[in-house]
mmCIF file of C-alpha atoms in Angstrom:
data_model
loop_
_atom_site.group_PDB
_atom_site.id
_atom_site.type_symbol
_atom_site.label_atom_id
_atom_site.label_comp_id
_atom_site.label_asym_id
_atom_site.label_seq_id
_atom_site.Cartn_x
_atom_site.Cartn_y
_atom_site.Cartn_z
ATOM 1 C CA UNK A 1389 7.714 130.658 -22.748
ATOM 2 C CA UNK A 1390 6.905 127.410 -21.747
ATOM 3 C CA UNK A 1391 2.951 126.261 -20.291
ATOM 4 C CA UNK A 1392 3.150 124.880 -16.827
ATOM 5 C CA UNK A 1393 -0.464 124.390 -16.794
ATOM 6 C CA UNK A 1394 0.654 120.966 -17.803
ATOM 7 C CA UNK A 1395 1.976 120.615 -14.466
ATOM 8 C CA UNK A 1396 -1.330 119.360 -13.506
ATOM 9 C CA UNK A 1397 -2.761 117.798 -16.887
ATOM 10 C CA UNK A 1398 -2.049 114.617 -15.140
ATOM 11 C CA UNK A 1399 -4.983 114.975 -12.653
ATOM 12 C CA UNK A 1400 -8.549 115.320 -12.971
ATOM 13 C CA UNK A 1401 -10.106 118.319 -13.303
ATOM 14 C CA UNK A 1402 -10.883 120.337 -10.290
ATOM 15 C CA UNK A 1403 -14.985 120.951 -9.515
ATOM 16 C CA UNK A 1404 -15.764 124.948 -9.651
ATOM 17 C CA UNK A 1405 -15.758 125.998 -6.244
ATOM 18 C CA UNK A 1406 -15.286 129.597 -4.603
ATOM 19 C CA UNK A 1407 -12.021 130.567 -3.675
ATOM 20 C CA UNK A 1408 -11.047 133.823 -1.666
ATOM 21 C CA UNK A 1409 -7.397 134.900 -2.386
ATOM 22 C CA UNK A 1410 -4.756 137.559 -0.520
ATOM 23 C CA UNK A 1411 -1.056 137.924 0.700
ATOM 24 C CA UNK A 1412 1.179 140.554 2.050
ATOM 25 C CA UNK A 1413 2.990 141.969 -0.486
ATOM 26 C CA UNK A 1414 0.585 143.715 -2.005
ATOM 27 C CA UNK A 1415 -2.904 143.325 -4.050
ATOM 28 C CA UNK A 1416 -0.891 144.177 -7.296
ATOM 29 C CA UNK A 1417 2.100 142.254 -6.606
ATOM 30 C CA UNK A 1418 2.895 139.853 -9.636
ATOM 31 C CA UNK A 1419 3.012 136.609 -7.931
ATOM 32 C CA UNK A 1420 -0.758 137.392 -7.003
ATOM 33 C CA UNK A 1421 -2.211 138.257 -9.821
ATOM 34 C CA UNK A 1422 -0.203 135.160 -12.194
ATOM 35 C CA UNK A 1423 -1.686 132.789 -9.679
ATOM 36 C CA UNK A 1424 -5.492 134.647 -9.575
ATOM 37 C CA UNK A 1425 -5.260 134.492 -13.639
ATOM 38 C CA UNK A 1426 -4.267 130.856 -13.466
ATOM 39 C CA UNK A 1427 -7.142 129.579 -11.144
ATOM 40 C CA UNK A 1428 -9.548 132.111 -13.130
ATOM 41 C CA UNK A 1429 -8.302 130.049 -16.200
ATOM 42 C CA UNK A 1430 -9.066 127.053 -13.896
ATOM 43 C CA UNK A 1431 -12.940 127.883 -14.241
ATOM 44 C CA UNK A 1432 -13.077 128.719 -10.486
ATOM 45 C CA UNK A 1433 -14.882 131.664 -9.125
ATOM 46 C CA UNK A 1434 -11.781 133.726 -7.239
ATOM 47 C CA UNK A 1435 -12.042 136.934 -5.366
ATOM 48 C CA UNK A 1436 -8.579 138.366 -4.533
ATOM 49 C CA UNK A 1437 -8.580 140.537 -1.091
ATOM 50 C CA UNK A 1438 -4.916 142.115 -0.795
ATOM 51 C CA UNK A 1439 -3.103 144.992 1.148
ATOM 52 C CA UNK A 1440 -3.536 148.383 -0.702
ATOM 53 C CA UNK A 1441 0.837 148.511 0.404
ATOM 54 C CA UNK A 1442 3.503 145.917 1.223
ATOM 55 C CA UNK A 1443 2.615 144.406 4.369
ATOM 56 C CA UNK A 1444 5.587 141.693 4.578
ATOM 57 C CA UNK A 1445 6.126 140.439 8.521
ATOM 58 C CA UNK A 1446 2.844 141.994 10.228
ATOM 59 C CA UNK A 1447 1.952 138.203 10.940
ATOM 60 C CA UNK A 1448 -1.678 138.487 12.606
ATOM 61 C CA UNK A 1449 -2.304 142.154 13.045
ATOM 62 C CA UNK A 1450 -5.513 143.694 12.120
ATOM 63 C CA UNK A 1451 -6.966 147.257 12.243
ATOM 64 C CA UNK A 1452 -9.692 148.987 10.032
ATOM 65 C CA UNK A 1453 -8.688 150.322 6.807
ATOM 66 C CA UNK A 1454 -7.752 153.696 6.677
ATOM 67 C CA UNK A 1455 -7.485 156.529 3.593
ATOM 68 C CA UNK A 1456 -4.871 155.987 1.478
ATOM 69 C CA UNK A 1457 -1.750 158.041 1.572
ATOM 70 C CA UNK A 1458 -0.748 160.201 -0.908
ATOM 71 C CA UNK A 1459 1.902 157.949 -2.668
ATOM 72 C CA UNK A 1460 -0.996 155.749 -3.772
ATOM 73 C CA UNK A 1461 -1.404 152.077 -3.638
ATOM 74 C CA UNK A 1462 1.789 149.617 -4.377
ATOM 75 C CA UNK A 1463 3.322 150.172 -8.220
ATOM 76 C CA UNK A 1464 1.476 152.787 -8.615
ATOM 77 C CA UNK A 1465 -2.077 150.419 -8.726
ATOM 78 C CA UNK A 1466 -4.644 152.979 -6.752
ATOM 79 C CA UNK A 1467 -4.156 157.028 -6.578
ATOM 80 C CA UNK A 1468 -3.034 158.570 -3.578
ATOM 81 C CA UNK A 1469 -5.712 159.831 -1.242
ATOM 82 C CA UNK A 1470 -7.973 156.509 -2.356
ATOM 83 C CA UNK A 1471 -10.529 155.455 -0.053
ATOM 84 C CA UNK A 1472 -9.880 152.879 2.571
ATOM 85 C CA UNK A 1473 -10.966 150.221 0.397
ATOM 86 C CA UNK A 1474 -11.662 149.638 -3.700
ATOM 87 C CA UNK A 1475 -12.110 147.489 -6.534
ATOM 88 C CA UNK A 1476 -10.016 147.477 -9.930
ATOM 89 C CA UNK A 1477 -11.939 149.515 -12.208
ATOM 90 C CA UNK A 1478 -12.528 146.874 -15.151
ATOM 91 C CA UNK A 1479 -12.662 143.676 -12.417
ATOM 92 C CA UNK A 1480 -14.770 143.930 -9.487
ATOM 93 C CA UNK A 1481 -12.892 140.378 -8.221
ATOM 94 C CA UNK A 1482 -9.249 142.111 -7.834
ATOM 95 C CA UNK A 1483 -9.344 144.704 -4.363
ATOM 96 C CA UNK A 1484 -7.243 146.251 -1.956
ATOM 97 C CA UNK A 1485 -7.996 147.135 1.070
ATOM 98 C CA UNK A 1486 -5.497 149.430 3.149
ATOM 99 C CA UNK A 1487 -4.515 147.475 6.194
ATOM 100 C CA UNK A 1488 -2.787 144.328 7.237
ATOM 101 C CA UNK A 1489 -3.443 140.935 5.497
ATOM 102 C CA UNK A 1490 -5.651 140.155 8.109
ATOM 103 C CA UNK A 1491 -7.937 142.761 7.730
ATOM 104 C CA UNK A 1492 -7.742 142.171 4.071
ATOM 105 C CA UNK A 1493 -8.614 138.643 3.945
ATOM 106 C CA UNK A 1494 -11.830 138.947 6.793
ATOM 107 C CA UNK A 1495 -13.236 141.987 4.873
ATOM 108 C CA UNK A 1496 -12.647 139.866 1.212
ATOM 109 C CA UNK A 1497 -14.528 136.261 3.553
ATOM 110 C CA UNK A 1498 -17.520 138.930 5.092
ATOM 111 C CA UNK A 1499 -17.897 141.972 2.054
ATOM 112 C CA UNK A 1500 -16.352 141.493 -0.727
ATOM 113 C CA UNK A 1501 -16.909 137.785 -1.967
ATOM 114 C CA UNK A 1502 -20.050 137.792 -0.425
ATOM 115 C CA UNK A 1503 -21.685 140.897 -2.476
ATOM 116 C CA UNK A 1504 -20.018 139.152 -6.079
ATOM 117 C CA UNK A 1505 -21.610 135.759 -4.583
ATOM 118 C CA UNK A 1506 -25.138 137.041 -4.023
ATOM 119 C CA UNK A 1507 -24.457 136.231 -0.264
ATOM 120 C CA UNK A 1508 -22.576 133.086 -0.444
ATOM 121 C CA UNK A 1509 -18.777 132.579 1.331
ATOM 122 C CA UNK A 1510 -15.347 131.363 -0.182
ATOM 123 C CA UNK A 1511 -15.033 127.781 0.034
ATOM 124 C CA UNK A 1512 -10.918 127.821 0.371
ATOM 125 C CA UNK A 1513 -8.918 130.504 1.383
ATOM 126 C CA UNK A 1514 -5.376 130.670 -0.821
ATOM 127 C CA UNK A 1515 -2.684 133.099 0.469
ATOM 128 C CA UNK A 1516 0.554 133.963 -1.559
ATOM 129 C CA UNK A 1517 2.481 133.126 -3.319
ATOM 130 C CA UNK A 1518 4.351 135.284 -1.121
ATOM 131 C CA UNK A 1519 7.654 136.745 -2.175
ATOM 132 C CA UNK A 1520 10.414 135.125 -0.335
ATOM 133 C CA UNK A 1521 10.411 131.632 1.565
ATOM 134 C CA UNK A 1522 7.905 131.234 5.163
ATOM 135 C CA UNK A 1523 9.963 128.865 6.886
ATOM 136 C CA UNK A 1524 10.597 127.942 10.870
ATOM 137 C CA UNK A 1525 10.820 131.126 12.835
ATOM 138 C CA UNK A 1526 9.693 133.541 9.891
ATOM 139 C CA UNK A 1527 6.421 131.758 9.886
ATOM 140 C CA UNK A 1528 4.552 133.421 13.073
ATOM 141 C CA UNK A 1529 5.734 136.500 11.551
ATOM 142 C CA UNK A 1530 4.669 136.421 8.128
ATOM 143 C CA UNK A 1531 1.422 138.380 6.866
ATOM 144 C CA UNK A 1532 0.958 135.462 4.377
ATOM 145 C CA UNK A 1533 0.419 132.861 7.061
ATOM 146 C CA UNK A 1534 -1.129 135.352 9.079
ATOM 147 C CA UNK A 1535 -4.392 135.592 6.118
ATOM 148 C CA UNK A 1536 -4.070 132.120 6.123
ATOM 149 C CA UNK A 1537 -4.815 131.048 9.745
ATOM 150 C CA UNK A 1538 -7.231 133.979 10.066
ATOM 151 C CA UNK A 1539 -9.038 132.122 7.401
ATOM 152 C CA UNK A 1540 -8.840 128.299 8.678
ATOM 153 C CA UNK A 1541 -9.438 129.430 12.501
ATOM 154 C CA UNK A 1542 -11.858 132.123 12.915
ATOM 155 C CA UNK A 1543 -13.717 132.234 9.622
ATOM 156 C CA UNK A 1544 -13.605 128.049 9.705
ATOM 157 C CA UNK A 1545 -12.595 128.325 5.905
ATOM 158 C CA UNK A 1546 -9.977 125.584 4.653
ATOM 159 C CA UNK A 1547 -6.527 127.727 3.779
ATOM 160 C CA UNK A 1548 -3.228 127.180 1.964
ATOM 161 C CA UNK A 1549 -0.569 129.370 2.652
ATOM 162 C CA UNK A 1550 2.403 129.213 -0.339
ATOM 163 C CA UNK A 1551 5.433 130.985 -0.951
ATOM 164 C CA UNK A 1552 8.850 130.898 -3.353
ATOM 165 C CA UNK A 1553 12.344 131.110 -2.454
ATOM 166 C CA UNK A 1554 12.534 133.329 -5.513
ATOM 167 C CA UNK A 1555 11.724 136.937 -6.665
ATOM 168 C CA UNK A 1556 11.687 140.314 -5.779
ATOM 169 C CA UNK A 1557 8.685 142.686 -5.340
ATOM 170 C CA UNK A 1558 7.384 142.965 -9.436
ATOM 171 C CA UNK A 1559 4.379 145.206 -10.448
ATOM 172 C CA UNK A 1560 1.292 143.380 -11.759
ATOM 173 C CA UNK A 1561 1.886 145.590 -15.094
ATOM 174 C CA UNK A 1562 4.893 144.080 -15.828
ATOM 175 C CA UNK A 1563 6.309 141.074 -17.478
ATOM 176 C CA UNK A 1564 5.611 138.396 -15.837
ATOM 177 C CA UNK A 1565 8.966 136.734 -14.224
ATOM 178 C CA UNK A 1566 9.516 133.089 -14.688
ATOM 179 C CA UNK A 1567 9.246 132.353 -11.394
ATOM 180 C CA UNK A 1568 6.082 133.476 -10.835
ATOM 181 C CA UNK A 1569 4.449 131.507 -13.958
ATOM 182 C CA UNK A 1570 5.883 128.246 -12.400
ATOM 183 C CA UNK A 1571 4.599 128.997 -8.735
ATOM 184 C CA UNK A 1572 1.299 129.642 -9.598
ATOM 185 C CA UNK A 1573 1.203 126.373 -11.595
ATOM 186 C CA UNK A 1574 2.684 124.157 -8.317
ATOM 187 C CA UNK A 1575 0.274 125.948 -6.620
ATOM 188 C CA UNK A 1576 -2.669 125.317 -8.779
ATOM 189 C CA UNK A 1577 -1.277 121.774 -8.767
ATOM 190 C CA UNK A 1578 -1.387 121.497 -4.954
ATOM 191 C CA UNK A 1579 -4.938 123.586 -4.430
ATOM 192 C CA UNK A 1580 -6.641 120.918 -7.175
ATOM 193 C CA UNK A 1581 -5.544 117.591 -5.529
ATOM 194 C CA UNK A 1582 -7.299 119.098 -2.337
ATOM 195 C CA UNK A 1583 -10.221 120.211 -4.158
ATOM 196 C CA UNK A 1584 -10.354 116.593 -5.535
ATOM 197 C CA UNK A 1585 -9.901 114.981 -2.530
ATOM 198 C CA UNK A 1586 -13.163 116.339 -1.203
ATOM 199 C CA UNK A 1587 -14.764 118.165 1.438
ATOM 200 C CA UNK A 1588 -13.778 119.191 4.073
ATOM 201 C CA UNK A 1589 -10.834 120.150 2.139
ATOM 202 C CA UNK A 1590 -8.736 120.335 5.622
ATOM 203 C CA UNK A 1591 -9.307 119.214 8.747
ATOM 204 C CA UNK A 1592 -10.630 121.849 10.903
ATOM 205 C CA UNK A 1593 -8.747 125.223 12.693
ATOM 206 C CA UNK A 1594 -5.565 123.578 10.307
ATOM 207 C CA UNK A 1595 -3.814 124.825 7.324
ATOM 208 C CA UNK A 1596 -0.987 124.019 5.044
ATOM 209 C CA UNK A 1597 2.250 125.926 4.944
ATOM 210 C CA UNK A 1598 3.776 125.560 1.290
ATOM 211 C CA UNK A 1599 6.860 126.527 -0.094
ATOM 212 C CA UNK A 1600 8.752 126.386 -3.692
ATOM 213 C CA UNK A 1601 12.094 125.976 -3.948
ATOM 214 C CA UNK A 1602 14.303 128.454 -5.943
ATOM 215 C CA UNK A 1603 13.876 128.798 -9.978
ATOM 216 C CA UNK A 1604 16.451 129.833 -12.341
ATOM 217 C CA UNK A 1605 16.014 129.681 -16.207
ATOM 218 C CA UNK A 1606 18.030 125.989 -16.076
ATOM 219 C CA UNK A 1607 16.904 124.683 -12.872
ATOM 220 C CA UNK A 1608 13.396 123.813 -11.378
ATOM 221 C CA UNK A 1609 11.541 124.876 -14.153
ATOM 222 C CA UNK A 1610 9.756 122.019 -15.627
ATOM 223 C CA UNK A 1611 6.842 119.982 -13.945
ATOM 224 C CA UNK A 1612 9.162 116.789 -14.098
ATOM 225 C CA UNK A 1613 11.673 118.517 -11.787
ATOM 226 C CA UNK A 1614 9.180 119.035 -8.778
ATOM 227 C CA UNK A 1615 8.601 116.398 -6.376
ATOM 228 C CA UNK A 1616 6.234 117.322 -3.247
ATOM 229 C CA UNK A 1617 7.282 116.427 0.114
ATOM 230 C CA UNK A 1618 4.996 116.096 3.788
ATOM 231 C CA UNK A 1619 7.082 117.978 6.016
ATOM 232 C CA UNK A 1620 6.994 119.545 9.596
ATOM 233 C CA UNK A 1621 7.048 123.200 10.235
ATOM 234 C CA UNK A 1622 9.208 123.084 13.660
ATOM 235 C CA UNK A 1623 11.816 120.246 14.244
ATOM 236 C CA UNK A 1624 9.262 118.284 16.627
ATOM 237 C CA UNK A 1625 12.178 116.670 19.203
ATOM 238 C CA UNK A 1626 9.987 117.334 21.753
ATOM 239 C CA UNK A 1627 6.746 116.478 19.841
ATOM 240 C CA UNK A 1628 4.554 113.000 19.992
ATOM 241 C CA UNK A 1629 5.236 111.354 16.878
ATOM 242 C CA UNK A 1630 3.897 112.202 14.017
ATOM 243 C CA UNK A 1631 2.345 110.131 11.331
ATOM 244 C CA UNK A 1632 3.528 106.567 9.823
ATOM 245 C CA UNK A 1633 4.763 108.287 6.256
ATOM 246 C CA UNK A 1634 8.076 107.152 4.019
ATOM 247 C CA UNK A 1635 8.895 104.252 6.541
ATOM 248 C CA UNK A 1636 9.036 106.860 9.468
ATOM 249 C CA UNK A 1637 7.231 108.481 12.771
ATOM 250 C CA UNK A 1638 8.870 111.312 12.557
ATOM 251 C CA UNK A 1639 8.986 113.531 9.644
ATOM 252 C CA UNK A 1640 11.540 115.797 7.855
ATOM 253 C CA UNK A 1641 11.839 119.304 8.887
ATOM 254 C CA UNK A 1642 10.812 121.897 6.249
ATOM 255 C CA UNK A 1643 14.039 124.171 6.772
ATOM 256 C CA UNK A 1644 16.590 121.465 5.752
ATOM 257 C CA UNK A 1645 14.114 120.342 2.762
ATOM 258 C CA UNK A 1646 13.486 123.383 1.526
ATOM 259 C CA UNK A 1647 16.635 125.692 2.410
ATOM 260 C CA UNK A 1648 19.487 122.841 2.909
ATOM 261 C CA UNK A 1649 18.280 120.712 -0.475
ATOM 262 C CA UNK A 1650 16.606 123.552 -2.131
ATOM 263 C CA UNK A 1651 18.308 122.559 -5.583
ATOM 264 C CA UNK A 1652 16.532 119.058 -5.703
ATOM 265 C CA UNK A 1653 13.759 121.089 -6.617
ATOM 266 C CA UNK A 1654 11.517 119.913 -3.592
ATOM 267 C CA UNK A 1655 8.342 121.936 -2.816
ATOM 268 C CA UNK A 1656 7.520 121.117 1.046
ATOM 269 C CA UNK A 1657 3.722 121.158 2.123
ATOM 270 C CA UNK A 1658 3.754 120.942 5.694
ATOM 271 C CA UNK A 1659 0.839 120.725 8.168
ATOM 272 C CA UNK A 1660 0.029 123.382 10.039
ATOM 273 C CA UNK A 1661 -2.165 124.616 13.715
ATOM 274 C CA UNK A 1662 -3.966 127.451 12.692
ATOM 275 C CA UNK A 1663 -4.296 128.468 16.535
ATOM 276 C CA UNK A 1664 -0.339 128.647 17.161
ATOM 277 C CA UNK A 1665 0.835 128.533 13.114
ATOM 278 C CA UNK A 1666 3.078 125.641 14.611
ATOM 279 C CA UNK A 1667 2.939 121.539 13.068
ATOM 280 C CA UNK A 1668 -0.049 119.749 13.926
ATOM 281 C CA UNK A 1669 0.966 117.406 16.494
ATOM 282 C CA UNK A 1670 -2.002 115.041 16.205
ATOM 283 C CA UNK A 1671 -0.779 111.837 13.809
ATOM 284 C CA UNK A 1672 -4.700 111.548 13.117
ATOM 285 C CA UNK A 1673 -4.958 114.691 11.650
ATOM 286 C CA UNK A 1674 -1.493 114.416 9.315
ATOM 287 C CA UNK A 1675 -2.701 110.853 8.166
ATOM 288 C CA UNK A 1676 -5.933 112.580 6.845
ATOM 289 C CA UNK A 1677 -4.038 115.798 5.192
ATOM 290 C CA UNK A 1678 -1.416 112.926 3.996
ATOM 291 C CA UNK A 1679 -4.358 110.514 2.187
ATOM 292 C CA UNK A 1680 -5.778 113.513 0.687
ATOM 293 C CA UNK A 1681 -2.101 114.801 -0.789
ATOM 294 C CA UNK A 1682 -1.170 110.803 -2.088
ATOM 295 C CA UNK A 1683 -1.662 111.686 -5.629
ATOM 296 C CA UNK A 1684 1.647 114.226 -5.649
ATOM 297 C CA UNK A 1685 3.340 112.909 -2.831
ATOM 298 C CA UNK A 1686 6.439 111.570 -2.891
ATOM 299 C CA UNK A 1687 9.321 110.430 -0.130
ATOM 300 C CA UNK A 1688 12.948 111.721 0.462
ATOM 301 C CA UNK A 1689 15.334 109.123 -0.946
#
């Protein structure tokens, strides 16, 4: 199988920096654990913070962790009856913690990092890649974006929330699916031209809402197939404009990017308001996200 760590060979390396990651499929879901062994191959320092279960469309719900049940964690990772929270038991940085990805990502940003940091907090929060696309009206909903904002608004931690048209629920344990090898590479392309842009890595209470475009074993799956486009989360007709970007005030909605010309192999990065998970509105604010994307961006033809 192909590497598509080259994917980002053609920028400089990212610095080392602390990352805190989750979802809401699962802590043992495969698309999770390809992209945690890809930024761990990275050099950074990554905690992952994950549901104990699949805990697809609970958007922002939180509630303390509770006792396992007795069918055990998702594919079979923790026994049934486990305690409300736990730890891999060769890799302190992989954890689940029985609740909603909320609650998974806070007690990863206040516990978990913090006691493998010797007190010190993540420095970017990285959600996903979820299983299944996040787009328009799923994206209040989703668990994945949920983690995300959590992270960007109340813990004031820069977040990226990604997800993939492709794939269906696959164990940790178990070959690892194209699809999942290419997202974590686009997604460890995306994370390091942030990280390289500088701090802050976002502006603040925003994040940005990412999503891959289908694979198949002939299509979208080689770096020079991806191009990255700045999109808008909601349609914005009755939005201020937004910023000057590909000769336009106004731009393209994510849905007809990524769902309408899904086989031009376009991965959308749109900007989002971690207090209402809708576009950022303010053309300031998506000029600055914009200059510190320029490296990958490119513009519909």
């Amino acid at each position: 199988m192909r590497s598509f760590v080259l994917l980002a060979a053609a920028l400089p390396l990212a610095q080392s920096i602390r990352i805190i990651q989750s979802n809401d499929d699962g802590w043992a879901e495969a698309n999770l654990r390809t992209f945690f062994d890809v930024l761990n191959s990275a050099g950074h320092q990554v905690v992952l913070s994950g549901p104990a279960e699949n805990q697809s469309g609970t958007g922002s719900n939180d509630a303390a962790p509770k006792q396992v049940d007795a069918d055990g964690c998702i594919h079979a990772s923790c026994p049934g009856k486990s305690p409300p929270t736990g730890a891999n038991a060769t890799d302190p940085r992989l954890n689940y913690v029985n609740s909603f990805p909320v609650t998974s990502i806070k007690t990863g940003i206040d516990v978990t990092a913090p006691k493998l940091w010797n007190g010190a907090k993540p420095e970017l929060a990285l959600t996903g890649p979820n299983v299944g696309g996040n787009v328009a009206v799923q994206v209040p909903f989703s668990g994945t974006v949920g983690a995300a904002t959590y992270a960007a608004k109340t813990a004031q931690i820069p977040a990226i929330a990604f997800s993939g048209q492709t794939g269906n629920p696959t164990a940790w344990n178990a070959p690892t699916p194209l699809h999942s090898k290419v997202y974590a590479d686009l997604a460890l392309n995306i994370t390091t031209t942030i990280i390289n842009s500088g701090k802050p890595y976002l502006p603040a209470n925003t994040y940005l809402n990412v999503n891959f475009p289908a694979v198949t074993e002939t299509k979208c799956n080689k770096p020079s197939e991806f191009k990255y486009i700045f999109t808008r989360i909601n349609t914005g007709v009755l939005s201020s404009r937004d910023a000057n970007w590909c000769g336009s005030t106004r731009l393209p909605w994510e849905a007809d990017v990524i769902l309408l010309r899904g086989s031009s192999c376009y991965v959308t990065i749109s900007p989002g308001d971690a207090n209402d998970k809708s576009t950022v509105n303010d053309a300031a604010v998506q000029t600055q996200i914009i200059n510190k994307l320029k490296p990958l961006l490119s513009c519909l033809p």
